[in-house]
Amino acid sequence: MSWPDKKIEVYSMLSASQPVGVEDRLILTIEEAREALRIDGEDNDTIIISLVRAIPAYLQITTGRSWIEEYNPLAKVAAKFILQLWYYPQSEDAVRIQRTIDTLLMTLAAEARSMG
């Protein structure tokens, strides 16, 4: 069963240390996402969780491989940069972040090709 077919957890049942949507098997926990965005508190969790849930599909489409089956530090770093760009699209660093993302995605795509 692929990740979109899995049951979505209720946001209120998430704890800071538990991965976001455990059954979705996502790359970042809500705590990691908040840390990457430098956000304290739970006020924006609904938006953050929605963005975090979109990242695995984006990575799979852009690299040709699913990165949620096993831990990959490069995929986790890419996910954090993607989250920053999506959450703060008008940031003065947006162009630099996009270049970093592009480089990470090219590297992940090459890694995916080498894995067969």
Tab-separated table of N, CA, C and O in Angstrom:
chain	number	residue	atom	x	y	z
A	1	MET	N	0.852	-1.177	0.000
A	1	MET	CA	0.000	0.000	0.000
A	1	MET	C	0.893	1.235	0.000
A	1	MET	O	1.825	1.332	0.767
A	2	SER	N	0.641	2.168	-0.904
A	2	SER	CA	1.452	3.383	-0.963
A	2	SER	C	0.987	4.382	0.083
A	2	SER	O	-0.110	4.283	0.613
A	3	TRP	N	1.841	5.378	0.371
A	3	TRP	CA	1.555	6.295	1.475
A	3	TRP	C	0.262	7.075	1.311
A	3	TRP	O	-0.403	7.332	2.303
A	4	PRO	N	-0.201	7.467	0.106
A	4	PRO	CA	-1.468	8.207	0.053
A	4	PRO	C	-2.667	7.354	0.451
A	4	PRO	O	-3.696	7.880	0.844
A	5	ASP	N	-2.546	6.038	0.327
A	5	ASP	CA	-3.653	5.157	0.653
A	5	ASP	C	-3.798	4.894	2.145
A	5	ASP	O	-4.775	4.323	2.583
A	6	LYS	N	-2.818	5.308	2.904
A	6	LYS	CA	-2.824	5.013	4.332
A	6	LYS	C	-3.708	5.986	5.089
A	6	LYS	O	-3.932	7.112	4.684
A	7	LYS	N	-4.171	5.517	6.223
A	7	LYS	CA	-5.046	6.315	7.081
A	7	LYS	C	-4.310	7.565	7.591
A	7	LYS	O	-3.171	7.497	7.991
A	8	ILE	N	-4.987	8.690	7.580
A	8	ILE	CA	-4.404	9.933	8.068
A	8	ILE	C	-4.728	10.077	9.545
A	8	ILE	O	-5.877	9.969	9.946
A	9	GLU	N	-3.705	10.343	10.328
A	9	GLU	CA	-3.909	10.523	11.757
A	9	GLU	C	-4.528	11.879	12.048
A	9	GLU	O	-4.318	12.843	11.337
A	10	VAL	N	-5.253	11.948	13.135
A	10	VAL	CA	-5.843	13.194	13.589
A	10	VAL	C	-4.737	14.056	14.167
A	10	VAL	O	-3.906	13.594	14.933
A	11	TYR	N	-4.695	15.341	13.785
A	11	TYR	CA	-3.626	16.237	14.224
A	11	TYR	C	-3.491	16.285	15.736
A	11	TYR	O	-2.389	16.317	16.258
A	12	SER	N	-4.588	16.296	16.456
A	12	SER	CA	-4.530	16.441	17.907
A	12	SER	C	-3.887	15.249	18.593
A	12	SER	O	-3.504	15.331	19.750
A	13	MET	N	-3.753	14.133	17.894
A	13	MET	CA	-3.165	12.950	18.498
A	13	MET	C	-1.652	12.935	18.356
A	13	MET	O	-0.979	12.061	18.877
A	14	LEU	N	-1.088	13.911	17.653
A	14	LEU	CA	0.349	13.938	17.437
A	14	LEU	C	1.069	14.490	18.650
A	14	LEU	O	0.643	15.461	19.242
A	15	SER	N	2.184	13.881	18.992
A	15	SER	CA	3.036	14.452	20.032
A	15	SER	C	4.277	15.003	19.360
A	15	SER	O	4.600	14.644	18.238
A	16	ALA	N	4.983	15.866	20.039
A	16	ALA	CA	6.158	16.510	19.460
A	16	ALA	C	7.231	15.509	19.065
A	16	ALA	O	7.978	15.729	18.128
A	17	SER	N	7.336	14.402	19.770
A	17	SER	CA	8.397	13.444	19.472
A	17	SER	C	7.957	12.353	18.504
A	17	SER	O	8.764	11.584	18.024
A	18	GLN	N	6.674	12.274	18.222
A	18	GLN	CA	6.140	11.246	17.334
A	18	GLN	C	6.183	11.762	15.901
A	18	GLN	O	5.904	12.919	15.644
A	19	PRO	N	6.560	10.922	14.933
A	19	PRO	CA	6.553	11.393	13.542
A	19	PRO	C	5.171	11.881	13.132
A	19	PRO	O	4.172	11.332	13.573
A	20	VAL	N	5.146	12.905	12.307
A	20	VAL	CA	3.890	13.428	11.790
A	20	VAL	C	3.253	12.338	10.955
A	20	VAL	O	3.870	11.823	10.033
A	21	GLY	N	2.006	11.992	11.280
A	21	GLY	CA	1.311	10.962	10.524
A	21	GLY	C	2.107	9.676	10.464
A	21	GLY	O	2.592	9.312	9.418
A	22	VAL	N	2.282	9.038	11.593
A	22	VAL	CA	3.105	7.836	11.681
A	22	VAL	C	2.758	6.861	10.569
A	22	VAL	O	3.637	6.284	9.943
A	23	GLU	N	1.500	6.701	10.296
A	23	GLU	CA	1.096	5.751	9.270
A	23	GLU	C	1.440	6.243	7.872
A	23	GLU	O	1.520	5.466	6.941
A	24	ASP	N	1.661	7.548	7.715
A	24	ASP	CA	2.069	8.100	6.431
A	24	ASP	C	3.561	7.882	6.181
A	24	ASP	O	4.021	8.021	5.069
A	25	ARG	N	4.320	7.593	7.269
A	25	ARG	CA	5.759	7.365	7.180
A	25	ARG	C	6.454	8.522	6.500
A	25	ARG	O	7.111	8.353	5.487
A	26	LEU	N	6.315	9.686	7.055
A	26	LEU	CA	6.889	10.885	6.486
A	26	LEU	C	8.336	11.070	6.905
A	26	LEU	O	8.836	10.407	7.799
A	27	ILE	N	8.998	11.996	6.263
A	27	ILE	CA	10.425	12.211	6.453
A	27	ILE	C	10.734	13.023	7.711
A	27	ILE	O	11.747	12.791	8.359
A	28	LEU	N	9.879	13.972	8.049
A	28	LEU	CA	10.121	14.856	9.190
A	28	LEU	C	9.061	14.681	10.266
A	28	LEU	O	7.887	14.472	9.959
A	29	THR	N	9.457	14.807	11.509
A	29	THR	CA	8.495	14.882	12.603
A	29	THR	C	8.035	16.331	12.710
A	29	THR	O	8.669	17.238	12.160
A	30	ILE	N	6.962	16.560	13.428
A	30	ILE	CA	6.484	17.927	13.624
A	30	ILE	C	7.538	18.738	14.381
A	30	ILE	O	7.745	19.921	14.105
A	31	GLU	N	8.222	18.101	15.298
A	31	GLU	CA	9.279	18.786	16.050
A	31	GLU	C	10.425	19.206	15.123
A	31	GLU	O	10.928	20.328	15.211
A	32	GLU	N	10.839	18.318	14.240
A	32	GLU	CA	11.896	18.651	13.274
A	32	GLU	C	11.450	19.762	12.333
A	32	GLU	O	12.239	20.642	11.974
A	33	ALA	N	10.185	19.718	11.930
A	33	ALA	CA	9.658	20.756	11.039
A	33	ALA	C	9.656	22.112	11.734
A	33	ALA	O	10.084	23.115	11.153
A	34	ARG	N	9.176	22.155	12.975
A	34	ARG	CA	9.180	23.413	13.728
A	34	ARG	C	10.601	23.941	13.893
A	34	ARG	O	10.842	25.143	13.772
A	35	GLU	N	11.525	23.039	14.185
A	35	GLU	CA	12.922	23.440	14.368
A	35	GLU	C	13.495	24.006	13.069
A	35	GLU	O	14.184	25.027	13.076
A	36	ALA	N	13.220	23.358	11.947
A	36	ALA	CA	13.711	23.835	10.654
A	36	ALA	C	13.153	25.217	10.325
A	36	ALA	O	13.835	26.045	9.720
A	37	LEU	N	11.922	25.460	10.735
A	37	LEU	CA	11.271	26.749	10.474
A	37	LEU	C	11.544	27.777	11.572
A	37	LEU	O	11.131	28.925	11.453
A	38	ARG	N	12.184	27.336	12.641
A	38	ARG	CA	12.465	28.186	13.810
A	38	ARG	C	11.171	28.749	14.395
A	38	ARG	O	11.018	29.943	14.600
A	39	ILE	N	10.240	27.827	14.635
A	39	ILE	CA	8.925	28.183	15.171
A	39	ILE	C	8.732	27.488	16.510
A	39	ILE	O	8.965	26.288	16.627
A	40	ASP	N	8.303	28.255	17.497
A	40	ASP	CA	7.945	27.690	18.798
A	40	ASP	C	6.429	27.592	18.877
A	40	ASP	O	5.715	28.419	18.337
A	41	GLY	N	5.934	26.600	19.553
A	41	GLY	CA	4.495	26.480	19.747
A	41	GLY	C	3.810	25.725	18.637
A	41	GLY	O	4.399	25.370	17.627
A	42	GLU	N	2.513	25.517	18.853
A	42	GLU	CA	1.708	24.683	17.966
A	42	GLU	C	0.717	25.478	17.117
A	42	GLU	O	-0.101	24.887	16.421
A	43	ASP	N	0.788	26.799	17.161
A	43	ASP	CA	-0.207	27.627	16.476
A	43	ASP	C	-0.323	27.354	14.977
A	43	ASP	O	-1.409	27.421	14.411
A	44	ASN	N	0.784	27.061	14.326
A	44	ASN	CA	0.778	26.876	12.870
A	44	ASN	C	0.899	25.419	12.449
A	44	ASN	O	1.204	25.128	11.296
A	45	ASP	N	0.652	24.508	13.384
A	45	ASP	CA	0.840	23.088	13.090
A	45	ASP	C	-0.014	22.580	11.934
A	45	ASP	O	0.438	21.730	11.169
A	46	THR	N	-1.205	23.060	11.784
A	46	THR	CA	-2.063	22.594	10.687
A	46	THR	C	-1.409	22.872	9.340
A	46	THR	O	-1.363	21.992	8.466
A	47	ILE	N	-0.867	24.056	9.172
A	47	ILE	CA	-0.185	24.419	7.917
A	47	ILE	C	1.095	23.605	7.771
A	47	ILE	O	1.370	23.054	6.705
A	48	ILE	N	1.878	23.542	8.841
A	48	ILE	CA	3.153	22.832	8.792
A	48	ILE	C	2.939	21.364	8.461
A	48	ILE	O	3.636	20.799	7.601
A	49	ILE	N	1.978	20.732	9.099
A	49	ILE	CA	1.713	19.315	8.856
A	49	ILE	C	1.280	19.090	7.407
A	49	ILE	O	1.712	18.130	6.769
A	50	SER	N	0.466	19.973	6.874
A	50	SER	CA	0.051	19.839	5.471
A	50	SER	C	1.254	19.899	4.534
A	50	SER	O	1.349	19.117	3.584
A	51	LEU	N	2.165	20.816	4.804
A	51	LEU	CA	3.367	20.934	3.971
A	51	LEU	C	4.263	19.706	4.126
A	51	LEU	O	4.769	19.173	3.129
A	52	VAL	N	4.449	19.264	5.353
A	52	VAL	CA	5.293	18.086	5.614
A	52	VAL	C	4.720	16.858	4.908
A	52	VAL	O	5.467	16.039	4.365
A	53	ARG	N	3.419	16.734	4.882
A	53	ARG	CA	2.782	15.592	4.204
A	53	ARG	C	2.956	15.634	2.689
A	53	ARG	O	2.906	14.597	2.034
A	54	ALA	N	3.150	16.813	2.125
A	54	ALA	CA	3.319	16.942	0.679
A	54	ALA	C	4.752	16.645	0.228
A	54	ALA	O	4.974	16.320	-0.940
A	55	ILE	N	5.703	16.729	1.131
A	55	ILE	CA	7.113	16.585	0.761
A	55	ILE	C	7.461	15.214	0.180
A	55	ILE	O	8.145	15.149	-0.849
A	56	PRO	N	7.023	14.087	0.764
A	56	PRO	CA	7.405	12.792	0.165
A	56	PRO	C	6.977	12.637	-1.294
A	56	PRO	O	7.753	12.142	-2.116
A	57	ALA	N	5.785	13.072	-1.631
A	57	ALA	CA	5.324	12.977	-3.019
A	57	ALA	C	6.169	13.865	-3.921
A	57	ALA	O	6.539	13.468	-5.032
A	58	TYR	N	6.489	15.065	-3.440
A	58	TYR	CA	7.328	15.982	-4.217
A	58	TYR	C	8.703	15.360	-4.470
A	58	TYR	O	9.209	15.386	-5.598
A	59	LEU	N	9.301	14.788	-3.441
A	59	LEU	CA	10.609	14.155	-3.607
A	59	LEU	C	10.539	12.972	-4.563
A	59	LEU	O	11.439	12.769	-5.385
A	60	GLN	N	9.475	12.192	-4.477
A	60	GLN	CA	9.349	11.038	-5.363
A	60	GLN	C	9.177	11.481	-6.816
A	60	GLN	O	9.786	10.911	-7.719
A	61	ILE	N	8.384	12.501	-7.036
A	61	ILE	CA	8.160	12.987	-8.400
A	61	ILE	C	9.438	13.586	-8.985
A	61	ILE	O	9.769	13.358	-10.140
A	62	THR	N	10.166	14.342	-8.181
A	62	THR	CA	11.348	15.039	-8.699
A	62	THR	C	12.607	14.177	-8.766
A	62	THR	O	13.521	14.500	-9.520
A	63	THR	N	12.655	13.077	-8.002
A	63	THR	CA	13.856	12.246	-8.016
A	63	THR	C	13.622	10.850	-8.583
A	63	THR	O	14.575	10.134	-8.849
A	64	GLY	N	12.365	10.462	-8.703
A	64	GLY	CA	12.053	9.145	-9.241
A	64	GLY	C	12.126	8.017	-8.229
A	64	GLY	O	12.112	6.848	-8.602
A	65	ARG	N	12.202	8.369	-6.942
A	65	ARG	CA	12.296	7.337	-5.904
A	65	ARG	C	11.596	7.801	-4.636
A	65	ARG	O	11.612	8.973	-4.303
A	66	SER	N	11.030	6.847	-3.920
A	66	SER	CA	10.459	7.146	-2.612
A	66	SER	C	11.581	7.146	-1.581
A	66	SER	O	12.395	6.224	-1.543
A	67	TRP	N	11.611	8.170	-0.741
A	67	TRP	CA	12.669	8.299	0.270
A	67	TRP	C	12.140	8.046	1.674
A	67	TRP	O	12.807	8.367	2.653
A	68	ILE	N	10.959	7.457	1.790
A	68	ILE	CA	10.398	7.223	3.114
A	68	ILE	C	10.576	5.785	3.592
A	68	ILE	O	10.297	5.479	4.733
A	69	GLU	N	11.041	4.905	2.731
A	69	GLU	CA	11.194	3.502	3.100
A	69	GLU	C	12.361	3.274	4.058
A	69	GLU	O	12.319	2.394	4.891
A	70	GLU	N	13.410	4.045	3.892
A	70	GLU	CA	14.570	3.916	4.768
A	70	GLU	C	15.145	5.307	5.015
A	70	GLU	O	14.970	6.219	4.214
A	71	TYR	N	15.837	5.452	6.123
A	71	TYR	CA	16.401	6.738	6.494
A	71	TYR	C	17.477	7.155	5.503
A	71	TYR	O	18.365	6.379	5.170
A	72	ASN	N	17.394	8.377	5.026
A	72	ASN	CA	18.417	8.946	4.160
A	72	ASN	C	18.652	10.377	4.629
A	72	ASN	O	17.762	11.224	4.500
A	73	PRO	N	19.834	10.672	5.164
A	73	PRO	CA	20.085	12.008	5.702
A	73	PRO	C	19.971	13.113	4.653
A	73	PRO	O	19.511	14.213	4.956
A	74	LEU	N	20.353	12.825	3.423
A	74	LEU	CA	20.262	13.836	2.364
A	74	LEU	C	18.799	14.165	2.050
A	74	LEU	O	18.447	15.326	1.836
A	75	ALA	N	17.938	13.151	2.047
A	75	ALA	CA	16.508	13.377	1.819
A	75	ALA	C	15.913	14.202	2.955
A	75	ALA	O	15.066	15.073	2.735
A	76	LYS	N	16.368	13.958	4.188
A	76	LYS	CA	15.874	14.720	5.333
A	76	LYS	C	16.294	16.183	5.223
A	76	LYS	O	15.499	17.088	5.472
A	77	VAL	N	17.542	16.432	4.815
A	77	VAL	CA	18.019	17.810	4.629
A	77	VAL	C	17.222	18.492	3.518
A	77	VAL	O	16.786	19.635	3.663
A	78	ALA	N	17.024	17.785	2.415
A	78	ALA	CA	16.233	18.343	1.313
A	78	ALA	C	14.827	18.684	1.782
A	78	ALA	O	14.289	19.748	1.445
A	79	ALA	N	14.231	17.803	2.578
A	79	ALA	CA	12.880	18.041	3.088
A	79	ALA	C	12.831	19.314	3.931
A	79	ALA	O	11.874	20.094	3.837
A	80	LYS	N	13.843	19.546	4.728
A	80	LYS	CA	13.875	20.755	5.567
A	80	LYS	C	13.974	22.025	4.720
A	80	LYS	O	13.299	23.014	4.988
A	81	PHE	N	14.815	21.996	3.686
A	81	PHE	CA	14.924	23.167	2.804
A	81	PHE	C	13.632	23.396	2.025
A	81	PHE	O	13.189	24.533	1.864
A	82	ILE	N	13.022	22.316	1.544
A	82	ILE	CA	11.750	22.433	0.827
A	82	ILE	C	10.693	23.044	1.737
A	82	ILE	O	9.953	23.952	1.336
A	83	LEU	N	10.625	22.560	2.956
A	83	LEU	CA	9.671	23.095	3.925
A	83	LEU	C	9.896	24.586	4.156
A	83	LEU	O	8.945	25.363	4.176
A	84	GLN	N	11.144	24.987	4.312
A	84	GLN	CA	11.448	26.410	4.511
A	84	GLN	C	10.978	27.249	3.326
A	84	GLN	O	10.377	28.313	3.506
A	85	LEU	N	11.242	26.768	2.119
A	85	LEU	CA	10.836	27.518	0.929
A	85	LEU	C	9.317	27.592	0.805
A	85	LEU	O	8.763	28.643	0.488
A	86	TRP	N	8.636	26.498	1.057
A	86	TRP	CA	7.182	26.496	0.945
A	86	TRP	C	6.523	27.329	2.041
A	86	TRP	O	5.501	27.957	1.800
A	87	TYR	N	7.098	27.324	3.234
A	87	TYR	CA	6.501	28.059	4.355
A	87	TYR	C	6.793	29.559	4.258
A	87	TYR	O	5.959	30.375	4.620
A	88	TYR	N	7.979	29.897	3.787
A	88	TYR	CA	8.392	31.305	3.645
A	88	TYR	C	8.727	31.598	2.185
A	88	TYR	O	9.876	31.878	1.840
A	89	PRO	N	7.755	31.556	1.278
A	89	PRO	CA	8.066	31.706	-0.156
A	89	PRO	C	8.594	33.085	-0.543
A	89	PRO	O	9.285	33.214	-1.549
A	90	GLN	N	8.296	34.094	0.232
A	90	GLN	CA	8.742	35.446	-0.091
A	90	GLN	C	10.008	35.853	0.656
A	90	GLN	O	10.386	37.011	0.669
A	91	SER	N	10.667	34.891	1.280
A	91	SER	CA	11.879	35.147	2.043
A	91	SER	C	12.959	35.751	1.147
A	91	SER	O	13.048	35.435	-0.043
A	92	GLU	N	13.780	36.598	1.747
A	92	GLU	CA	14.885	37.182	0.973
A	92	GLU	C	15.897	36.107	0.572
A	92	GLU	O	16.693	36.315	-0.345
A	93	ASP	N	15.867	34.963	1.240
A	93	ASP	CA	16.770	33.850	0.928
A	93	ASP	C	16.154	32.832	-0.022
A	93	ASP	O	16.759	31.792	-0.284
A	94	ALA	N	14.978	33.106	-0.550
A	94	ALA	CA	14.247	32.129	-1.365
A	94	ALA	C	15.049	31.655	-2.576
A	94	ALA	O	15.043	30.457	-2.882
A	95	VAL	N	15.743	32.536	-3.231
A	95	VAL	CA	16.508	32.146	-4.423
A	95	VAL	C	17.656	31.215	-4.037
A	95	VAL	O	17.881	30.193	-4.687
A	96	ARG	N	18.355	31.546	-2.960
A	96	ARG	CA	19.457	30.682	-2.502
A	96	ARG	C	18.932	29.326	-2.028
A	96	ARG	O	19.525	28.286	-2.304
A	97	ILE	N	17.815	29.344	-1.335
A	97	ILE	CA	17.221	28.084	-0.864
A	97	ILE	C	16.800	27.231	-2.053
A	97	ILE	O	17.026	26.019	-2.058
A	98	GLN	N	16.214	27.841	-3.071
A	98	GLN	CA	15.807	27.088	-4.259
A	98	GLN	C	17.011	26.472	-4.958
A	98	GLN	O	16.954	25.325	-5.400
A	99	ARG	N	18.117	27.203	-5.058
A	99	ARG	CA	19.332	26.640	-5.670
A	99	ARG	C	19.841	25.446	-4.865
A	99	ARG	O	20.273	24.442	-5.428
A	100	THR	N	19.790	25.573	-3.550
A	100	THR	CA	20.211	24.469	-2.681
A	100	THR	C	19.312	23.259	-2.893
A	100	THR	O	19.795	22.125	-3.021
A	101	ILE	N	18.012	23.498	-2.954
A	101	ILE	CA	17.049	22.409	-3.190
A	101	ILE	C	17.326	21.737	-4.529
A	101	ILE	O	17.346	20.509	-4.633
A	102	ASP	N	17.547	22.545	-5.562
A	102	ASP	CA	17.814	21.986	-6.890
A	102	ASP	C	19.040	21.074	-6.870
A	102	ASP	O	19.030	19.984	-7.455
A	103	THR	N	20.086	21.508	-6.178
A	103	THR	CA	21.299	20.700	-6.073
A	103	THR	C	21.036	19.406	-5.306
A	103	THR	O	21.471	18.327	-5.718
A	104	LEU	N	20.314	19.516	-4.196
A	104	LEU	CA	19.984	18.328	-3.414
A	104	LEU	C	19.132	17.349	-4.223
A	104	LEU	O	19.350	16.132	-4.175
A	105	LEU	N	18.158	17.866	-4.971
A	105	LEU	CA	17.295	17.001	-5.774
A	105	LEU	C	18.084	16.299	-6.882
A	105	LEU	O	17.842	15.123	-7.164
A	106	MET	N	19.034	17.013	-7.497
A	106	MET	CA	19.866	16.375	-8.524
A	106	MET	C	20.703	15.252	-7.911
A	106	MET	O	20.857	14.188	-8.502
A	107	THR	N	21.225	15.499	-6.724
A	107	THR	CA	22.027	14.483	-6.045
A	107	THR	C	21.171	13.274	-5.664
A	107	THR	O	21.579	12.121	-5.858
A	108	LEU	N	19.979	13.542	-5.117
A	108	LEU	CA	19.078	12.438	-4.773
A	108	LEU	C	18.645	11.655	-6.012
A	108	LEU	O	18.535	10.425	-5.959
A	109	ALA	N	18.400	12.355	-7.117
A	109	ALA	CA	18.010	11.668	-8.359
A	109	ALA	C	19.141	10.774	-8.858
A	109	ALA	O	18.905	9.647	-9.291
A	110	ALA	N	20.374	11.273	-8.760
A	110	ALA	CA	21.523	10.454	-9.168
A	110	ALA	C	21.657	9.239	-8.264
A	110	ALA	O	21.932	8.121	-8.732
A	111	GLU	N	21.460	9.441	-6.969
A	111	GLU	CA	21.512	8.330	-6.022
A	111	GLU	C	20.419	7.311	-6.322
A	111	GLU	O	20.642	6.094	-6.279
A	112	ALA	N	19.218	7.810	-6.660
A	112	ALA	CA	18.104	6.913	-6.990
A	112	ALA	C	18.419	6.074	-8.219
A	112	ALA	O	18.137	4.875	-8.260
A	113	ARG	N	19.034	6.708	-9.229
A	113	ARG	CA	19.402	5.968	-10.450
A	113	ARG	C	20.448	4.892	-10.151
A	113	ARG	O	20.401	3.796	-10.702
A	114	SER	N	21.393	5.226	-9.273
A	114	SER	CA	22.451	4.258	-8.956
A	114	SER	C	21.938	3.084	-8.131
A	114	SER	O	22.541	2.012	-8.125
A	115	MET	N	20.821	3.288	-7.441
A	115	MET	CA	20.241	2.225	-6.621
A	115	MET	C	19.385	1.283	-7.455
A	115	MET	O	18.985	0.227	-6.995
A	116	GLY	N	19.078	1.753	-8.661
A	116	GLY	CA	18.304	0.897	-9.578
A	116	GLY	C	16.909	0.939	-9.341
A	116	GLY	O	15.960	0.695	-9.035
